[in-house]
Amino acid sequence: MRVSCNWLSQFVVGLPAVEEVAARLTMGGLEVESIESPVLQYGDRLVLARIVEMGPHPSADRLSLCQVDDGEGCSAIVCGARNMKAGDTVVLARPGCELPGGVRIKVAKLRGIESRGMLCSAAELGLAATGDGILVLEPGLVAGAPAAPLLGLDDSIMELSITPNRGDCLSIRGVAREVAALCGARLAPAFELPLPPWSSSRDRPPVRIDASGACSHYRGIVVRGVSVGSSPTWLRTRLAAAGLRPISNVVDVTNYVLVEAGQPLHAFDLALLAGPELAVRYARSGERLRTLDDRDVDLDCGDLVIADANGPVALAGVMGGADTAVREGSCDIFLEGAAFTPAAVRRTSRRLGILTDSSARFERGIDTGAVEAALWRAARLIVEVAGGRIEEGFCGDGVAPAAGEPIVLRSSRVEKILGSAVPPQQAQRILTSLGAVAAAHPSGLEVTAPSHRNDLVREIDLIEEIARVRGYDTFGSELPAIRMQPVSLSACDRAARELRASLASRGFYEHVGLSFASADTNARLRGLHRDESECVRVRNPLRVDESELRRSALASLLEAYRLNLSVGQSRVDLFCLGRTFSWESDGSTDRGGAPAAHAHGGRAVCQIETLAGLLAGPRPGRGLGRGEAPAFGDAKAAVEAALALLAPYGRVRFVPCAERPEYHPLACARVLAGADPVGYLGRLHPVMAEELEITEEIYLFEVDWRKVVEYSPRHEGLRPIPRYPSSSRDVSLLVPRRLAASAAIEVVERLADPCIESISVFDEYTGAGIDEADKALGYTIVYRAGDRTLTEAEVTALHGRVVGELAEQLRARVRT
Amino acid sequence: MAASAHDQQLPEAISEEALARIQASSDSASLEALRVEYLGKKGRLTGALRALGSLAPAERPAFGQRVNRAKEALDAALAARGEELRLRRREAALEASAVDVTLPGFGPTPGRPHPLSRTLTEICDVLGGMGFTVEEGPEVEDDYHNFEALNMPADHPARDMQDTFFVGDDRVLRTHTSPVQIRVMERQPPPLRIIAPGAVYRNDDDATHSPMFHQVEGLMVDRGVTFAHLKGVLTTFLRRVFEREVGVRLRPSFFPFTEPSVEVDVGCVVCGQRGGECRVCKGTGWLEILGAGMVDPAVFAHVGYDPEEFTGFAFGVGVERIAMLKYGIDDIRLFYGGDLRFLRQF
Ligand SMILES: [Zn+2]
């Protein structure tokens, strides 16, 4: 909302300087975003002047010579333009006057004739971007009067950001009320005009409201014999200050009153309305209207319209129709002022995508008590600027809503909310300054809100007003004395911190990617969601490639990888923590403890907290120099270390997994926490790498880490420290190349011999001396008994049995 | 020959020669050989003592003393040289095992958490220290929790303030973390002190707005919670987060779910509130940093709390906004690109 200080000063007696007004408004909740202040002070160096005589310059064809009356006498001015004539009122810059752009006027001799000043064009005054020809104003202005106020050149404009609850401040009058209340200034009376009586003249359309739920009252007034033309300078200046374009004197007046009073009005050409009456009603299906901006709109039965005998003539509160609008040549006009409900206007405005100054005000609620005053003000102004006469009295239907029930404001409640008492007299003074009526009440005050403040309906609304006007800085500040409750970091919050710390210590940087993905990416990377589950589509995406919510966090890691590669980074180890999404396939909420699915009607969305990572580029070797490309083991080590923090007493396992399209079928593991699958880890599938034009060998992982936290078993209690020594034996097995090393471990574990303490792999070997289809695996097995020292013979016998089992069950040969 | 043999027998002469050889010896083996040669059972000095018998008895004591002095001198010299060699050996061993401690350590150089995580952790730690516990909620929200229960019924003009992404008839990407307030109040009675960090979404995109960004929501509800507590908690919070005594001012504002509503500004941390040409605060000296307010009674009504008995305040703070100010980041999109040249700086 642009607010002219010149305009404001019409309503606030002794308006303080603009900086102070802006500061008070900002600290009162009407944020002033910027102030445009005049750069130049013109004073009497820029005045209105009348051309007394005009003729050609005696020695220059292209120049003219004017005798100009500037109120103090006549002087000769040489001018390059010829668009003016004797009798015109123009703007004279006297010697010493500085104009925008740094031009300083001096007495100058032009082809032998002394010129004492300059006649200005609109462009020279900064009022227009371009244009030749000097500015010619309407007749009737006083020569010698300062020109700056009339042209708004001395005006400061504040740009206000108005919150949605303050529709009343979408007007100069409303802002003036606030300024008066916040600065302690006096509010000048608005329009001290006695309102005309009702009339039932037969030659103007009677009005009927058929949709009383959408319009409380509708008023019309007729002005006959107007001459539609352009507006006088003062009016054009005011509209320009408000950021509106002048159209014609009649329309300009309706806009002027809209800005000044916040009441949207509409002017119909009375001759173009088809009798016998106007109706405020909902549109009928099939009806159409050509709007003022020349759009043909199809109406539906939820659109509130004004209709004459032929059908709709205006979209109520949104925009008038083109066919019945005031135009050049209109003589009699019917001026509309009404109170349409916010919901009715909002619906049509949204549906048709037509946002206007009128709809913006109706949507937030207008002052229903001031419709007639605004209409009357406009009618009078029309007569002033366009001539004609007002036909006696309003016509219309409905009545303005009665004032709301008085609100009881308890002093105790004020203190309970604000933390300190506000004396009732002070509260009363504040509320009165806002236009409310506040009377004493046993528990405080009884307050009736003014009709322009439709946001004041509850006690709490009044408390906010008191706090706001008194100033938030006048209230105390203290830390609460709390009832103590045990506070602990939530398990998940702690886990997230540990994941970050663990991966960072292994050289990973954290990446934060947006949750959006293209449909194509989602088809490729299915993430941890059930394969059959549907992707979540965004109905109004910002970009085509952000049309869905991501199923997998890998895409944004791959994107970051490519970016880093392109700017010359070689080692790119990244991880991210964030959610991935899909529709629950059956509407159930079986995603465990994840905050995922919240059924509130309709299907649920599965929102998995995902840990994802990517490894690319040379590992640092031992010592200096570039190491080698990452290996599966690098990725596995990172995941193992991270998950070990989440489930310190649990067991995370990795089993071969060949069915994920994004991973290499023979270099991918499914991650299990206990028995639960929680994620995947592996090399990017070479086919997908080729599609993505990635030539390096890179590794990826994706884990539903919340599942690991949920699984995390408790500590089982301390096992006694062994009292007897252990013996260990190594065995080397020749097995088929594709046999998993874990197979031997499983065999030994199945033996469940109490004297076998552990088995671990210490070597994998392929190459010289071994058949190409085979590999050698070396294991260390530790033997120990809990109640005695095992003898050499016992260990040898036991080890022999273990090796025998391994050989038999795995069809392995023992290497010696 | 006899004379020279006699000369050789002179203990001083033997000792002098031995001392020179001891000084010249370079390892413990040769030192030991010298000890045997001169002081061993068949050693030359020992031999000199044996020659005592051939001397006149009157000369014997004096000669014996001379031999003993020579022996003592050799013993001492052997010990000193031995010690010297041991120290030199130790020195050499240390020298041989020297390393360049300025070379990088083995294994990866550590990475870093994201600046947003870092900032979020700081925020949560400050508030955690004031007794707020972390809660969370879904990012795909239903209309009820994102709007209606927060006092924004359908057609409420305030809905226009939040450019919403829709994903279903009743599903939106949450436009703020405030719905978590409702979810927590729905399932537990007061008193409450909670914070809810997380991603939120707005259909908006430029240098200071991203379609996805992060907020921390805070809520305190109990008997006797007032506006003064809101001021106290938020002032303390902001001063801790910015690690200095920043100025804090509260301006009236509007949020449908709080009343009175507050916009909180901090003194510009970039220009130190001098204003002037500062681009960050546009010369005002103040930066909008968070929105807050006393919980609107209508919100309590939605979750079944008695607004006469309980009062509370809520606030929401943008994590990106704080991180941008703390680290001087001027383009929000830097957070989401994964550019290591950016990430390494935190
Ligand atoms: Zn600044």
Short mmCIF file of N, CA and C in Angstrom, two decimals, chain B residues 93-145:
data_model
loop_
_atom_site.label_atom_id
_atom_site.label_comp_id
_atom_site.label_asym_id
_atom_site.label_seq_id
_atom_site.Cartn_x
_atom_site.Cartn_y
_atom_site.Cartn_z
N ALA B 93 70.34 -43.54 16.61
CA ALA B 93 69.09 -44.31 16.43
C ALA B 93 67.91 -43.36 16.32
N LEU B 94 67.92 -42.33 17.14
CA LEU B 94 66.83 -41.35 17.08
C LEU B 94 66.84 -40.66 15.72
N GLU B 95 68.02 -40.26 15.31
CA GLU B 95 68.15 -39.58 14.02
C GLU B 95 67.60 -40.45 12.90
N ALA B 96 67.92 -41.74 13.00
CA ALA B 96 67.50 -42.65 11.93
C ALA B 96 65.99 -42.80 11.89
N SER B 97 65.31 -42.58 13.03
CA SER B 97 63.85 -42.81 13.03
C SER B 97 63.08 -41.50 13.00
N ALA B 98 63.72 -40.43 12.53
CA ALA B 98 63.03 -39.14 12.49
C ALA B 98 61.89 -39.17 11.48
N VAL B 99 60.81 -38.44 11.78
CA VAL B 99 59.71 -38.29 10.80
C VAL B 99 59.43 -36.80 10.62
N ASP B 100 58.76 -36.49 9.50
CA ASP B 100 58.32 -35.11 9.26
C ASP B 100 56.90 -35.00 9.80
N VAL B 101 56.79 -34.36 10.95
CA VAL B 101 55.47 -34.32 11.60
C VAL B 101 54.49 -33.42 10.88
N THR B 102 54.98 -32.66 9.91
CA THR B 102 54.04 -31.77 9.22
C THR B 102 53.37 -32.47 8.05
N LEU B 103 53.81 -33.72 7.73
CA LEU B 103 53.12 -34.45 6.67
C LEU B 103 51.72 -34.81 7.14
N PRO B 104 50.77 -34.95 6.19
CA PRO B 104 49.40 -35.25 6.61
C PRO B 104 49.28 -36.61 7.28
N GLY B 105 48.31 -36.72 8.20
CA GLY B 105 48.06 -37.99 8.85
C GLY B 105 47.48 -39.00 7.88
N PHE B 106 47.61 -40.26 8.21
CA PHE B 106 47.04 -41.30 7.34
C PHE B 106 45.52 -41.29 7.46
N GLY B 107 44.90 -41.85 6.46
CA GLY B 107 43.45 -41.89 6.46
C GLY B 107 42.92 -40.58 5.93
N PRO B 108 41.60 -40.51 5.77
CA PRO B 108 41.01 -39.32 5.15
C PRO B 108 41.13 -38.09 6.04
N THR B 109 41.27 -36.92 5.42
CA THR B 109 41.10 -35.68 6.17
C THR B 109 39.62 -35.61 6.51
N PRO B 110 39.30 -35.21 7.72
CA PRO B 110 37.89 -35.22 8.10
C PRO B 110 37.04 -34.30 7.24
N GLY B 111 35.78 -34.71 7.01
CA GLY B 111 34.81 -33.86 6.34
C GLY B 111 34.09 -33.01 7.38
N ARG B 112 32.96 -32.45 7.00
CA ARG B 112 32.24 -31.58 7.92
C ARG B 112 30.74 -31.81 7.81
N PRO B 113 30.04 -31.57 8.91
CA PRO B 113 28.59 -31.50 8.77
C PRO B 113 28.22 -30.24 8.00
N HIS B 114 27.03 -30.22 7.46
CA HIS B 114 26.55 -29.09 6.66
C HIS B 114 26.36 -27.86 7.56
N PRO B 115 26.61 -26.65 7.01
CA PRO B 115 26.41 -25.45 7.84
C PRO B 115 24.99 -25.35 8.39
N LEU B 116 24.01 -25.88 7.66
CA LEU B 116 22.64 -25.84 8.18
C LEU B 116 22.50 -26.78 9.39
N SER B 117 23.13 -27.95 9.31
CA SER B 117 23.09 -28.88 10.45
C SER B 117 23.77 -28.25 11.65
N ARG B 118 24.90 -27.62 11.36
CA ARG B 118 25.66 -26.97 12.42
C ARG B 118 24.81 -25.91 13.12
N THR B 119 24.15 -25.08 12.30
CA THR B 119 23.31 -24.01 12.85
C THR B 119 22.12 -24.60 13.61
N LEU B 120 21.52 -25.61 13.00
CA LEU B 120 20.37 -26.25 13.64
C LEU B 120 20.77 -26.84 14.99
N THR B 121 21.92 -27.47 15.02
CA THR B 121 22.39 -28.06 16.27
C THR B 121 22.59 -26.98 17.34
N GLU B 122 23.16 -25.86 16.91
CA GLU B 122 23.37 -24.76 17.86
C GLU B 122 22.04 -24.26 18.41
N ILE B 123 21.07 -24.09 17.49
CA ILE B 123 19.75 -23.60 17.91
C ILE B 123 19.14 -24.58 18.91
N CYS B 124 19.17 -25.86 18.55
CA CYS B 124 18.54 -26.87 19.41
C CYS B 124 19.28 -26.98 20.75
N ASP B 125 20.59 -26.78 20.73
CA ASP B 125 21.33 -26.87 21.98
C ASP B 125 21.00 -25.71 22.92
N VAL B 126 20.88 -24.51 22.35
CA VAL B 126 20.53 -23.36 23.19
C VAL B 126 19.15 -23.58 23.80
N LEU B 127 18.20 -23.98 22.97
CA LEU B 127 16.84 -24.16 23.48
C LEU B 127 16.74 -25.41 24.34
N GLY B 128 17.51 -26.43 23.98
CA GLY B 128 17.55 -27.64 24.80
C GLY B 128 18.04 -27.30 26.20
N GLY B 129 19.01 -26.42 26.26
CA GLY B 129 19.53 -26.01 27.56
C GLY B 129 18.51 -25.23 28.37
N MET B 130 17.49 -24.70 27.71
CA MET B 130 16.43 -24.00 28.42
C MET B 130 15.24 -24.92 28.67
N GLY B 131 15.44 -26.19 28.44
CA GLY B 131 14.41 -27.16 28.81
C GLY B 131 13.44 -27.52 27.70
N PHE B 132 13.73 -27.14 26.46
CA PHE B 132 12.85 -27.52 25.36
C PHE B 132 13.29 -28.86 24.78
N THR B 133 12.34 -29.75 24.51
CA THR B 133 12.69 -31.05 23.94
C THR B 133 12.30 -31.09 22.46
N VAL B 134 13.01 -31.92 21.72
CA VAL B 134 12.82 -31.98 20.27
C VAL B 134 11.65 -32.89 19.91
N GLU B 135 10.77 -32.38 19.06
CA GLU B 135 9.66 -33.17 18.54
C GLU B 135 9.71 -33.09 17.02
N GLU B 136 8.98 -33.99 16.36
CA GLU B 136 8.96 -33.90 14.91
C GLU B 136 7.60 -34.26 14.35
N GLY B 137 7.40 -33.93 13.10
CA GLY B 137 6.12 -34.22 12.45
C GLY B 137 6.35 -34.44 10.97
N PRO B 138 5.30 -34.83 10.26
CA PRO B 138 5.44 -35.15 8.84
C PRO B 138 5.67 -33.90 7.98
N GLU B 139 6.41 -34.10 6.90
CA GLU B 139 6.63 -32.99 5.97
C GLU B 139 5.49 -32.88 4.96
N VAL B 140 4.88 -34.04 4.64
CA VAL B 140 3.65 -33.99 3.86
C VAL B 140 2.52 -33.95 4.89
N GLU B 141 1.85 -32.81 4.97
CA GLU B 141 0.88 -32.59 6.03
C GLU B 141 -0.54 -32.60 5.47
N ASP B 142 -1.50 -32.75 6.37
CA ASP B 142 -2.87 -32.57 5.91
C ASP B 142 -3.29 -31.13 6.16
N ASP B 143 -4.31 -30.75 5.43
CA ASP B 143 -4.80 -29.38 5.49
C ASP B 143 -5.16 -28.98 6.93
N TYR B 144 -5.72 -29.92 7.67
CA TYR B 144 -6.18 -29.61 9.03
C TYR B 144 -5.02 -29.12 9.90
N HIS B 145 -3.94 -29.89 9.91
CA HIS B 145 -2.84 -29.51 10.80
C HIS B 145 -2.04 -28.32 10.29
#
